[in-house]
Tab-separated table of C-alpha atoms in Angstrom:
chain	number	residue	atom	x	y	z
A	1	MET	CA	-152.761	-76.717	-27.858
A	2	GLN	CA	-154.140	-77.651	-24.465
A	3	MET	CA	-157.406	-75.824	-25.246
A	4	LYS	CA	-157.838	-77.684	-28.555
A	5	TYR	CA	-157.045	-80.990	-26.862
A	6	ALA	CA	-159.615	-80.273	-24.146
A	7	LEU	CA	-162.249	-79.350	-26.742
A	8	ARG	CA	-161.595	-82.575	-28.673
A	9	ASN	CA	-161.998	-84.586	-25.469
A	10	LEU	CA	-165.213	-82.724	-24.683
A	11	GLU	CA	-166.581	-83.519	-28.144
A	12	LYS	CA	-165.777	-87.202	-27.620
A	13	VAL	CA	-167.586	-87.186	-24.262
A	14	ILE	CA	-170.630	-85.462	-25.760
A	15	LYS	CA	-170.785	-87.947	-28.634
A	16	LEU	CA	-170.510	-90.841	-26.191
A	17	PHE	CA	-173.285	-89.607	-23.899
A	18	ALA	CA	-175.483	-88.617	-26.842
A	19	LYS	CA	-175.748	-92.244	-27.929
A	20	LYS	CA	-179.215	-93.751	-27.550
A	21	TYR	CA	-178.396	-96.617	-25.218
A	22	VAL	CA	-176.203	-94.518	-22.940
A	23	LEU	CA	-179.008	-91.992	-22.545
A	24	LEU	CA	-181.525	-94.800	-22.113
A	25	VAL	CA	-179.501	-96.192	-19.189
A	26	ILE	CA	-179.397	-92.715	-17.606
A	27	CYS	CA	-183.144	-92.397	-18.201
A	28	ILE	CA	-183.861	-95.752	-16.552
A	29	VAL	CA	-181.744	-94.860	-13.528
A	30	PHE	CA	-183.631	-91.591	-12.979
A	31	LEU	CA	-187.043	-93.180	-13.589
A	32	LEU	CA	-186.299	-95.801	-10.959
A	33	ILE	CA	-185.782	-93.223	-8.217
A	34	PRO	CA	-189.492	-92.305	-7.684
A	35	PHE	CA	-190.384	-95.998	-7.405
A	36	ILE	CA	-187.573	-96.658	-4.926
A	37	LEU	CA	-188.746	-93.724	-2.801
A	38	ARG	CA	-192.353	-94.986	-2.787
A	39	PHE	CA	-191.669	-98.714	-2.854
A	40	ASN	CA	-194.266	-99.617	-0.232
A	41	VAL	CA	-196.986	-97.019	-0.878
A	42	MET	CA	-198.158	-95.626	-4.226
A	43	ALA	CA	-198.631	-91.859	-4.402
A	44	GLY	CA	-201.710	-89.930	-5.521
A	45	GLU	CA	-205.201	-91.144	-6.437
A	46	ASP	CA	-204.833	-92.185	-10.078
A	47	ASN	CA	-203.393	-95.669	-9.590
A	48	TYR	CA	-205.708	-96.586	-6.720
A	49	TYR	CA	-208.774	-95.799	-8.807
A	50	ASN	CA	-207.572	-97.709	-11.865
A	51	ILE	CA	-206.571	-100.764	-9.838
A	52	ARG	CA	-210.045	-101.019	-8.301
A	53	ILE	CA	-211.835	-100.594	-11.649
A	54	ALA	CA	-209.513	-103.188	-13.245
A	55	GLU	CA	-210.388	-105.654	-10.494
A	56	ASN	CA	-214.093	-104.980	-11.101
A	57	LEU	CA	-213.661	-105.657	-14.830
A	58	ILE	CA	-211.963	-108.969	-14.103
A	59	LYS	CA	-214.931	-109.901	-11.902
A	60	GLY	CA	-217.366	-108.839	-14.633
A	61	ILE	CA	-218.664	-105.854	-12.626
A	62	TYR	CA	-219.448	-102.890	-14.878
A	63	TYR	CA	-220.959	-100.637	-12.214
A	64	ASP	CA	-218.979	-98.693	-9.598
A	65	GLU	CA	-220.593	-99.764	-6.333
A	66	LEU	CA	-218.284	-97.789	-4.040
A	67	SER	CA	-217.737	-94.282	-5.465
A	68	TYR	CA	-220.470	-91.930	-4.160
A	69	SER	CA	-222.016	-95.149	-2.751
A	70	GLY	CA	-222.818	-96.206	-6.328
A	71	ARG	CA	-222.477	-94.710	-9.817
A	72	GLU	CA	-222.074	-95.579	-13.481
A	73	LEU	CA	-218.610	-96.175	-14.945
A	74	ILE	CA	-217.361	-93.477	-17.324
A	75	PRO	CA	-216.259	-95.134	-20.626
A	76	THR	CA	-212.589	-94.000	-20.421
A	77	LEU	CA	-211.612	-97.514	-19.404
A	78	GLY	CA	-208.497	-97.965	-21.540
A	79	TRP	CA	-206.038	-98.082	-18.650
A	80	PRO	CA	-208.131	-100.329	-16.351
A	81	VAL	CA	-208.608	-102.706	-19.302
A	82	ILE	CA	-204.823	-102.881	-19.832
A	83	LEU	CA	-204.315	-103.556	-16.128
A	84	ALA	CA	-207.003	-106.237	-16.166
A	85	ILE	CA	-205.447	-107.969	-19.196
A	86	PHE	CA	-201.911	-108.008	-17.772
A	87	LYS	CA	-203.166	-108.978	-14.317
A	88	THR	CA	-204.920	-111.983	-15.848
A	89	LEU	CA	-201.853	-112.944	-17.888
A	90	LEU	CA	-199.110	-112.352	-15.321
A	91	ASN	CA	-200.987	-112.697	-12.018
A	92	ILE	CA	-198.655	-110.336	-10.165
A	93	PRO	CA	-199.632	-107.752	-7.515
A	94	TYR	CA	-201.299	-104.648	-8.935
A	95	GLU	CA	-198.739	-102.330	-7.344
A	96	ILE	CA	-195.908	-104.043	-9.231
A	97	LEU	CA	-197.957	-104.235	-12.433
A	98	VAL	CA	-198.800	-100.528	-12.401
A	99	THR	CA	-195.175	-99.639	-11.687
A	100	MET	CA	-193.932	-101.819	-14.557
A	101	LEU	CA	-196.390	-100.428	-17.111
A	102	THR	CA	-196.102	-96.720	-16.291
A	103	PHE	CA	-192.309	-97.102	-16.191
A	104	LEU	CA	-192.333	-98.926	-19.538
A	105	PHE	CA	-194.519	-96.413	-21.361
A	106	THR	CA	-192.452	-93.502	-20.058
A	107	ALA	CA	-189.161	-95.137	-21.087
A	108	LEU	CA	-190.621	-95.870	-24.541
A	109	SER	CA	-191.728	-92.241	-24.780
A	110	PHE	CA	-188.137	-91.201	-24.169
A	111	LEU	CA	-186.915	-93.532	-26.934
A	112	ILE	CA	-189.438	-92.055	-29.376
A	113	PHE	CA	-188.412	-88.537	-28.360
A	114	TYR	CA	-184.789	-89.496	-29.024
A	115	SER	CA	-185.714	-90.975	-32.417
A	116	LEU	CA	-187.449	-87.744	-33.398
A	117	ILE	CA	-184.334	-85.642	-32.733
A	118	LYS	CA	-181.541	-88.112	-33.547
A	119	GLU	CA	-180.733	-86.481	-36.911
A	120	LEU	CA	-180.033	-83.120	-35.287
A	121	ASP	CA	-176.794	-81.732	-33.891
A	122	VAL	CA	-175.259	-84.007	-31.250
A	123	ASN	CA	-175.364	-81.187	-28.674
A	124	ILE	CA	-179.107	-80.749	-29.217
A	125	ILE	CA	-179.617	-84.498	-28.776
A	126	LEU	CA	-177.625	-84.646	-25.548
A	127	PHE	CA	-178.976	-81.528	-23.859
A	128	SER	CA	-182.609	-82.122	-24.897
A	129	SER	CA	-182.465	-85.678	-23.603
A	130	LEU	CA	-180.824	-84.764	-20.309
A	131	PHE	CA	-183.236	-81.886	-19.710
A	132	LEU	CA	-186.136	-84.276	-20.269
A	133	ILE	CA	-184.736	-87.075	-18.103
A	134	ILE	CA	-184.252	-84.887	-15.019
A	135	SER	CA	-187.420	-82.811	-15.485
A	136	PRO	CA	-190.041	-83.085	-12.695
A	137	ALA	CA	-192.931	-83.516	-15.146
A	138	PHE	CA	-191.214	-86.444	-16.900
A	139	LEU	CA	-190.358	-88.161	-13.620
A	140	TYR	CA	-193.925	-87.693	-12.408
A	141	LEU	CA	-195.310	-88.993	-15.709
A	142	SER	CA	-193.600	-92.317	-15.041
A	143	THR	CA	-195.899	-92.902	-12.064
A	144	ILE	CA	-199.355	-92.248	-13.574
A	145	SER	CA	-201.673	-93.672	-16.229
A	146	LEU	CA	-201.339	-90.652	-18.554
A	147	SER	CA	-197.957	-92.113	-19.521
A	148	VAL	CA	-199.746	-94.334	-22.052
A	149	VAL	CA	-201.473	-91.312	-23.645
A	150	VAL	CA	-198.155	-89.475	-24.014
A	151	PHE	CA	-196.614	-92.621	-25.492
A	152	LEU	CA	-199.415	-92.968	-28.061
A	153	MET	CA	-199.156	-89.298	-29.004
A	154	LEU	CA	-195.381	-89.405	-29.491
A	155	LEU	CA	-195.686	-92.641	-31.457
A	156	THR	CA	-198.271	-90.953	-33.687
A	157	ILE	CA	-195.896	-88.057	-34.380
A	158	TYR	CA	-193.006	-90.428	-35.043
A	159	LEU	CA	-195.045	-92.487	-37.520
A	160	LEU	CA	-196.140	-89.301	-39.267
A	161	SER	CA	-192.511	-88.202	-39.552
A	162	LYS	CA	-191.746	-91.497	-41.326
A	163	ASP	CA	-194.782	-91.184	-43.661
A	164	TYR	CA	-196.599	-94.123	-42.021
A	165	ASN	CA	-199.868	-92.235	-42.202
A	166	LYS	CA	-202.243	-95.174	-41.776
A	167	LEU	CA	-200.312	-96.527	-38.820
A	168	SER	CA	-200.282	-93.087	-37.215
A	169	LEU	CA	-204.075	-92.875	-37.584
A	170	PHE	CA	-204.424	-96.333	-36.059
A	171	THR	CA	-202.239	-95.375	-33.092
A	172	PHE	CA	-204.046	-92.100	-32.527
A	173	ALA	CA	-207.426	-93.852	-32.544
A	174	PHE	CA	-206.624	-95.451	-29.166
A	175	ILE	CA	-206.209	-92.150	-27.304
A	176	PRO	CA	-209.981	-91.484	-26.819
A	177	PHE	CA	-210.228	-94.771	-24.890
A	178	PHE	CA	-207.832	-93.401	-22.273
A	179	SER	CA	-208.535	-89.700	-21.890
A	180	ILE	CA	-211.072	-87.200	-23.206
A	181	SER	CA	-208.893	-84.191	-22.395
A	182	GLY	CA	-205.879	-86.057	-23.789
A	183	THR	CA	-207.721	-86.505	-27.071
A	184	PHE	CA	-208.505	-82.798	-27.347
A	185	VAL	CA	-204.931	-81.647	-26.603
A	186	SER	CA	-203.479	-84.370	-28.841
A	187	LEU	CA	-205.603	-83.077	-31.725
A	188	ILE	CA	-204.057	-79.636	-31.247
A	189	ILE	CA	-200.559	-81.128	-31.462
A	190	VAL	CA	-201.390	-83.214	-34.539
A	191	PHE	CA	-202.856	-80.150	-36.231
A	192	MET	CA	-199.717	-78.128	-35.492
A	193	TYR	CA	-197.408	-80.916	-36.627
A	194	THR	CA	-199.250	-81.476	-39.908
A	195	LEU	CA	-198.944	-77.733	-40.518
A	196	TYR	CA	-195.238	-77.893	-39.746
A	197	ILE	CA	-194.572	-80.735	-42.195
A	198	LYS	CA	-196.868	-79.056	-44.767
A	199	ARG	CA	-199.417	-81.900	-44.832
A	200	SER	CA	-202.338	-80.153	-43.164
A	201	LYS	CA	-204.879	-82.103	-45.256
A	202	LEU	CA	-204.012	-85.139	-43.126
A	203	PHE	CA	-205.598	-83.486	-40.119
A	204	SER	CA	-209.115	-84.065	-41.431
A	205	LYS	CA	-208.426	-87.821	-41.299
A	206	PHE	CA	-207.298	-87.563	-37.682
A	207	LEU	CA	-210.431	-85.595	-36.903
A	208	LEU	CA	-212.571	-88.287	-38.530
A	209	VAL	CA	-210.771	-91.072	-36.651
A	210	THR	CA	-211.295	-89.173	-33.388
A	211	LEU	CA	-215.014	-88.787	-34.072
A	212	LEU	CA	-215.368	-92.482	-34.883
A	213	ALA	CA	-213.408	-93.575	-31.804
A	214	SER	CA	-215.436	-91.192	-29.649
A	215	LEU	CA	-218.635	-93.026	-30.574
A	216	ILE	CA	-217.951	-95.231	-27.544
A	217	TYR	CA	-219.232	-92.312	-25.459
A	218	LEU	CA	-222.468	-91.890	-27.439
A	219	PRO	CA	-224.577	-94.522	-25.593
A	220	PHE	CA	-223.383	-93.140	-22.258
A	221	VAL	CA	-224.174	-89.521	-23.165
A	222	TYR	CA	-227.507	-90.574	-24.706
A	223	LYS	CA	-228.476	-92.339	-21.481
A	224	PHE	CA	-227.170	-89.857	-18.911
A	225	GLY	CA	-226.844	-86.607	-20.855
A	226	LEU	CA	-224.108	-84.111	-20.074
A	227	PRO	CA	-222.497	-84.085	-16.609
A	228	GLU	CA	-223.978	-81.868	-13.934
A	229	ARG	CA	-222.321	-78.448	-14.006
A	230	LEU	CA	-220.213	-78.023	-10.880
A	231	THR	CA	-221.268	-75.059	-8.762
A	232	PHE	CA	-218.123	-75.237	-6.642
A	233	LEU	CA	-214.493	-74.606	-7.554
A	234	MET	CA	-211.858	-77.086	-6.399
A	235	HIS	CA	-208.910	-74.889	-7.356
A	236	GLN	CA	-207.858	-71.301	-7.680
A	237	THR	CA	-208.207	-69.247	-10.820
A	238	GLY	CA	-206.261	-66.459	-12.461
A	239	ILE	CA	-202.706	-65.894	-13.650
A	240	GLY	CA	-201.178	-66.903	-10.322
A	241	PHE	CA	-202.885	-70.292	-10.439
A	242	ALA	CA	-201.872	-70.762	-14.094
A	243	LEU	CA	-198.220	-70.090	-13.283
A	244	LYS	CA	-198.347	-72.498	-10.321
A	245	ARG	CA	-199.720	-75.237	-12.572
A	246	ILE	CA	-197.227	-74.728	-15.378
A	247	ILE	CA	-194.047	-74.010	-13.398
A	248	PHE	CA	-192.959	-76.746	-10.996
A	249	ASP	CA	-190.964	-74.505	-8.685
A	250	LEU	CA	-194.081	-72.417	-7.953
A	251	GLY	CA	-195.989	-75.381	-6.590
A	252	GLY	CA	-197.244	-77.480	-9.510
A	253	PHE	CA	-195.808	-80.557	-11.227
A	254	GLY	CA	-194.967	-78.735	-14.443
A	255	VAL	CA	-191.879	-77.427	-16.188
A	256	ALA	CA	-188.736	-76.560	-14.220
A	257	THR	CA	-188.124	-72.806	-13.995
A	258	PHE	CA	-184.597	-72.842	-15.423
A	259	THR	CA	-185.611	-75.145	-18.283
A	260	LEU	CA	-188.361	-72.679	-19.158
A	261	LEU	CA	-185.897	-69.770	-19.036
A	262	LEU	CA	-183.518	-71.644	-21.334
A	263	SER	CA	-186.397	-72.314	-23.720
A	264	PHE	CA	-187.038	-68.570	-23.988
A	265	LEU	CA	-183.402	-68.150	-25.021
A	266	GLY	CA	-183.863	-71.054	-27.421
A	267	PHE	CA	-186.879	-69.444	-29.061
A	268	ASN	CA	-184.806	-66.313	-29.507
A	269	ILE	CA	-182.319	-68.375	-31.558
A	270	LEU	CA	-185.030	-70.156	-33.541
A	271	TRP	CA	-186.746	-66.855	-34.290
A	272	GLU	CA	-183.725	-65.844	-36.368
A	273	LYS	CA	-185.334	-67.958	-39.111
A	274	LYS	CA	-188.557	-65.998	-38.611
A	275	TYR	CA	-191.665	-67.678	-39.956
A	276	LYS	CA	-189.997	-71.034	-40.586
A	277	ASN	CA	-190.311	-71.733	-36.852
A	278	ILE	CA	-193.641	-70.012	-36.266
A	279	VAL	CA	-195.459	-73.340	-35.794
A	280	PRO	CA	-193.343	-74.476	-32.808
A	281	LEU	CA	-193.924	-71.072	-31.228
A	282	ILE	CA	-197.706	-71.280	-31.750
A	283	THR	CA	-197.658	-74.844	-30.408
A	284	PHE	CA	-195.797	-73.617	-27.334
A	285	ILE	CA	-198.388	-70.889	-26.722
A	286	SER	CA	-201.270	-73.322	-27.333
A	287	LEU	CA	-199.873	-75.778	-24.802
A	288	ILE	CA	-199.321	-73.000	-22.263
A	289	ILE	CA	-203.013	-72.068	-22.547
A	290	SER	CA	-204.156	-75.711	-22.542
A	291	SER	CA	-202.085	-76.405	-19.423
A	292	TYR	CA	-204.389	-74.092	-17.468
A	293	PHE	CA	-207.253	-76.531	-18.071
A	294	PHE	CA	-205.731	-79.967	-18.739
A	295	ASP	CA	-202.963	-81.844	-16.914
A	296	ILE	CA	-201.976	-83.763	-20.049
A	297	ALA	CA	-200.964	-80.516	-21.787
A	298	ILE	CA	-198.282	-79.929	-19.140
A	299	PHE	CA	-196.555	-83.182	-20.050
A	300	TYR	CA	-196.641	-82.377	-23.767
A	301	LEU	CA	-195.370	-78.879	-23.023
A	302	ASN	CA	-192.480	-80.345	-21.037
A	303	PHE	CA	-191.202	-82.315	-24.045
A	304	LEU	CA	-191.286	-79.216	-26.249
A	305	VAL	CA	-189.674	-76.981	-23.613
A	306	CYS	CA	-186.837	-79.457	-22.980
A	307	PHE	CA	-186.129	-79.574	-26.713
A	308	ILE	CA	-186.146	-75.792	-27.206
A	309	ALA	CA	-184.133	-75.274	-23.994
A	310	SER	CA	-181.196	-77.151	-25.542
A	311	TYR	CA	-180.870	-74.339	-28.090
A	312	GLY	CA	-180.855	-71.860	-25.217
A	313	LEU	CA	-178.024	-73.658	-23.445
A	314	ILE	CA	-175.997	-73.880	-26.655
A	315	ASN	CA	-176.532	-70.147	-27.076
A	316	ILE	CA	-175.000	-69.563	-23.626
A	317	LEU	CA	-172.092	-71.916	-24.317
A	318	THR	CA	-171.181	-70.524	-27.757
A	319	ARG	CA	-171.855	-66.802	-27.478
A	320	LYS	CA	-169.013	-64.341	-26.799
A	321	TRP	CA	-168.671	-63.314	-23.172
A	322	TYR	CA	-166.694	-60.358	-21.913
A	323	SER	CA	-165.752	-62.381	-18.864
A	324	GLY	CA	-165.112	-66.125	-18.715
A	325	ILE	CA	-165.856	-66.051	-14.985
A	326	ILE	CA	-169.356	-64.631	-15.571
A	327	LYS	CA	-169.989	-67.254	-18.237
A	328	LYS	CA	-169.033	-70.083	-15.871
A	329	PHE	CA	-171.141	-68.519	-13.123
A	330	VAL	CA	-174.225	-68.300	-15.374
A	331	ILE	CA	-173.774	-71.930	-16.487
A	332	LEU	CA	-173.357	-72.984	-12.853
A	333	ILE	CA	-176.594	-71.194	-11.899
A	334	PHE	CA	-178.578	-72.920	-14.655
A	335	VAL	CA	-177.138	-76.372	-13.962
A	336	SER	CA	-177.696	-75.956	-10.214
A	337	GLY	CA	-181.240	-74.730	-10.826
A	338	LEU	CA	-182.082	-77.713	-13.027
A	339	LEU	CA	-180.694	-80.201	-10.508
A	340	PHE	CA	-182.424	-78.407	-7.651
A	341	SER	CA	-185.814	-78.742	-9.383
A	342	SER	CA	-185.256	-82.480	-9.809
A	343	LEU	CA	-184.224	-82.950	-6.184
A	344	SER	CA	-187.153	-80.816	-5.018
A	345	PHE	CA	-189.548	-82.979	-7.011
A	346	LEU	CA	-188.138	-86.194	-5.549
A	347	ASN	CA	-188.432	-84.767	-2.048
A	348	GLN	CA	-191.977	-83.583	-2.731
A	349	PHE	CA	-192.951	-86.893	-4.319
A	350	ASN	CA	-191.589	-88.801	-1.342
A	351	ARG	CA	-193.925	-86.776	0.914
A	352	GLU	CA	-196.925	-87.180	-1.388
A	353	LEU	CA	-200.049	-88.660	0.164
A	354	PRO	CA	-201.181	-91.216	1.037
A	355	ASN	CA	-198.433	-92.077	3.472
A	356	LYS	CA	-198.114	-95.357	5.350
A	357	ASP	CA	-200.134	-94.066	8.298
A	358	ILE	CA	-203.121	-93.248	6.082
A	359	VAL	CA	-202.878	-96.587	4.277
A	360	ASP	CA	-202.700	-98.508	7.579
A	361	GLY	CA	-205.682	-96.593	8.940
A	362	LEU	CA	-207.844	-97.318	5.913
A	363	LYS	CA	-206.852	-100.980	5.882
A	364	HIS	CA	-208.124	-101.136	9.463
A	365	LEU	CA	-211.620	-100.669	7.970
A	366	LYS	CA	-211.285	-103.677	5.658
A	367	ASP	CA	-213.071	-105.977	8.082
A	368	ARG	CA	-215.879	-103.468	8.635
A	369	ASP	CA	-218.754	-102.584	6.359
A	370	GLY	CA	-220.308	-99.162	5.958
A	371	VAL	CA	-220.192	-95.811	4.195
A	372	VAL	CA	-217.084	-93.792	5.115
A	373	LEU	CA	-217.081	-89.998	5.312
A	374	SER	CA	-213.903	-88.010	4.648
A	375	ASN	CA	-212.772	-85.147	2.476
A	376	TYR	CA	-213.299	-85.653	-1.269
A	377	ASP	CA	-209.565	-86.193	-1.890
A	378	ARG	CA	-209.627	-89.248	0.405
A	379	GLY	CA	-212.591	-90.894	-1.289
A	380	ILE	CA	-210.697	-92.977	-3.854
A	381	TRP	CA	-208.321	-94.286	-1.183
A	382	ILE	CA	-211.316	-95.245	0.954
A	383	ASN	CA	-212.774	-97.317	-1.899
A	384	THR	CA	-209.567	-99.131	-2.844
A	385	LEU	CA	-207.779	-99.544	0.478
A	386	SER	CA	-210.743	-100.244	2.775
A	387	GLY	CA	-213.152	-101.735	0.251
A	388	ASN	CA	-215.940	-99.511	1.601
A	389	LYS	CA	-218.252	-96.969	0.010
A	390	ASN	CA	-217.475	-93.268	0.225
A	391	VAL	CA	-219.773	-90.260	0.387
A	392	ILE	CA	-217.739	-88.202	-2.064
A	393	ASP	CA	-214.478	-88.381	-4.049
A	394	SER	CA	-212.592	-86.311	-6.612
A	395	ASN	CA	-214.231	-87.956	-9.652
A	396	PHE	CA	-216.903	-85.268	-9.795
A	397	TYR	CA	-218.090	-85.598	-13.392
A	398	TYR	CA	-221.189	-87.738	-13.765
A	399	ALA	CA	-221.248	-88.303	-10.008
A	400	PRO	CA	-224.860	-88.535	-8.783
A	401	ASP	CA	-226.180	-85.326	-7.208
A	402	VAL	CA	-222.602	-84.079	-6.841
A	403	ASN	CA	-223.361	-80.423	-6.012
A	404	SER	CA	-225.813	-81.310	-3.260
A	405	ILE	CA	-223.441	-83.890	-1.760
A	406	PHE	CA	-220.524	-81.467	-1.783
A	407	GLU	CA	-222.619	-78.754	-0.144
A	408	ASN	CA	-223.879	-81.103	2.582
A	409	VAL	CA	-220.404	-82.489	3.301
A	410	GLN	CA	-219.058	-78.955	3.700
A	411	LYS	CA	-221.996	-78.117	5.954
A	412	LEU	CA	-221.246	-81.222	8.034
A	413	PHE	CA	-217.571	-80.285	8.383
A	414	TYR	CA	-218.320	-76.831	9.796
A	415	THR	CA	-221.526	-77.150	11.829
A	416	ARG	CA	-221.787	-77.780	15.565
A	417	ASP	CA	-225.503	-78.432	15.306
A	418	ILE	CA	-226.051	-82.089	16.211
A	419	GLU	CA	-229.473	-82.148	14.519
A	420	ILE	CA	-228.040	-81.007	11.174
A	421	SER	CA	-225.163	-83.471	11.546
A	422	ARG	CA	-227.489	-86.330	12.414
A	423	TRP	CA	-229.700	-85.541	9.396
A	424	ILE	CA	-226.709	-85.617	6.994
A	425	PHE	CA	-225.290	-88.800	8.553
A	426	ASP	CA	-228.639	-90.539	8.161
A	427	LYS	CA	-229.268	-89.157	4.657
A	428	TYR	CA	-226.052	-90.699	3.294
A	429	ASN	CA	-226.121	-93.714	5.607
A	430	ILE	CA	-222.680	-92.779	7.000
A	431	ARG	CA	-221.180	-95.265	9.467
A	432	TYR	CA	-217.516	-94.207	9.754
A	433	ILE	CA	-215.546	-90.940	9.679
A	434	PHE	CA	-211.919	-90.952	8.541
A	435	ILE	CA	-209.680	-88.018	9.516
A	436	ASP	CA	-205.922	-87.549	9.282
A	437	ASN	CA	-203.639	-84.705	10.370
A	438	PHE	CA	-203.207	-83.326	6.855
A	439	MET	CA	-206.972	-83.216	6.340
A	440	LYS	CA	-207.475	-81.673	9.781
A	441	ASN	CA	-205.009	-78.858	9.067
A	442	LYS	CA	-206.512	-78.238	5.632
A	443	ILE	CA	-210.166	-78.012	6.662
A	444	TRP	CA	-210.272	-76.742	10.245
A	445	GLU	CA	-208.454	-73.918	11.994
A	446	GLU	CA	-209.312	-74.940	15.550
A	447	ASP	CA	-209.268	-78.279	17.381
A	448	GLU	CA	-212.948	-78.040	18.327
A	449	GLU	CA	-214.340	-76.516	15.164
A	450	GLY	CA	-217.428	-77.961	13.475
A	451	LEU	CA	-217.449	-81.748	13.153
A	452	LEU	CA	-214.398	-82.071	15.429
A	453	PHE	CA	-216.441	-80.597	18.288
A	454	ILE	CA	-219.328	-83.017	17.709
A	455	LEU	CA	-217.014	-86.041	17.489
A	456	LYS	CA	-215.331	-85.071	20.740
A	457	TYR	CA	-218.391	-84.376	22.883
A	458	SER	CA	-221.295	-86.317	21.392
A	459	LYS	CA	-222.011	-89.797	22.752
A	460	GLU	CA	-223.285	-90.809	19.318
A	461	PHE	CA	-219.707	-91.184	18.092
A	462	GLN	CA	-216.951	-93.525	19.221
A	463	LYS	CA	-213.273	-93.410	18.262
A	464	ILE	CA	-212.291	-96.879	17.058
A	465	TYR	CA	-208.800	-96.113	15.688
A	466	SER	CA	-206.136	-93.558	16.544
A	467	LYS	CA	-202.538	-93.826	15.414
A	468	ASN	CA	-199.950	-91.311	14.181
A	469	GLY	CA	-202.512	-88.579	13.546
A	470	VAL	CA	-205.043	-90.855	11.820
A	471	GLU	CA	-208.454	-91.169	13.475
A	472	ILE	CA	-211.475	-93.295	12.622
A	473	TRP	CA	-214.807	-92.659	14.330
A	474	GLU	CA	-217.934	-94.805	14.277
A	475	TYR	CA	-221.423	-93.323	14.202
A	476	LEU	CA	-223.471	-95.262	16.771
A	477	LYS	CA	-226.883	-94.826	15.226
């Protein structure tokens, strides 16, 4: 009797927490945590770049004067345009505006995800939703501009599921304005979904809409051709790198390890219906492969994995166990693992660069004018936070003479030859050098290696800022 009473109470609790607005409140609470942790300083490069381009658009500037000391704007301006529109309407600080919009699109994505699964078993609804809410990839999505692409893609799928074909085409047509890679991966998902709902003929219309929307790139490509092929690699390759990208606990921002393990158990359950669920399996494999090349695929994969993982957890909860103690222990391991991944992400995100010291150092250059040299992953911060030109940044595609610049910057970092250094400084009209502890540890192994030696002993350079590991040097040419 006590067991039946406990089970009835558990069912009531599950039904309560599986309700949309209860889960939405939980979602909002978790999505707020990254913003609370980084209240004063935004993380990463994405938002800094988009804020600066949005400000340029408001001023009527359609040329990037700061990146690589001057370059053309790539036409994926959807997010900067949104920021510019809302900035004009609301006139609130960009940091707050970006936070509001990325948070909003991520929360809406959750609501669409819930709407897509709301007709399923209540346990599937609850576990899928909770897995998604606490997943590192979902929490990270709420802080970057790709949140709008994920929202548009999920909205497209939802409209297709309700037979609003024209509206789904209209929604999908906006994706090319935000992300080229997002468009490609989204086409894969649409193709798989139309196969799944046995309306594959619809895909040709999505392909046509994509081609028409992509015409915005035609004048740019006609004028500048294809981007210069990069002769340098900015990341590792191979299976190890792929696993690090896809699995959060191995160093990326992807899917939590225990969620992925549960999804494998879930696929084992779904495979009992054989070919009826072949499309989700192929979609899963396609997204795994795409995740090696495109960040956006990791976020799509996370939604699918969280959904399939709910079947895996139900399998653990309902299967017969020879020992109740072992069952509880296994459940405890999975729950602990899932929570650990979330806490690890929040800790990692809190330590994400730039930190306050880097921001303060770059703002010190606001009243100065000149080209600033640093590592490529500091370039966007230099543009936005100091308002100065950089030599190089991480937006490599269509950057002018990118291979030559990268090669010369690397040469400058590692040479002790003052003549070579002077030639490179003069060639790119460099006035300031920005270095922080993280950059120093990443590039150099010794305190007097390469450029560090020249800065220390040459009278042509003067340290004008030094605080908490951040240094700024001026080239006295």
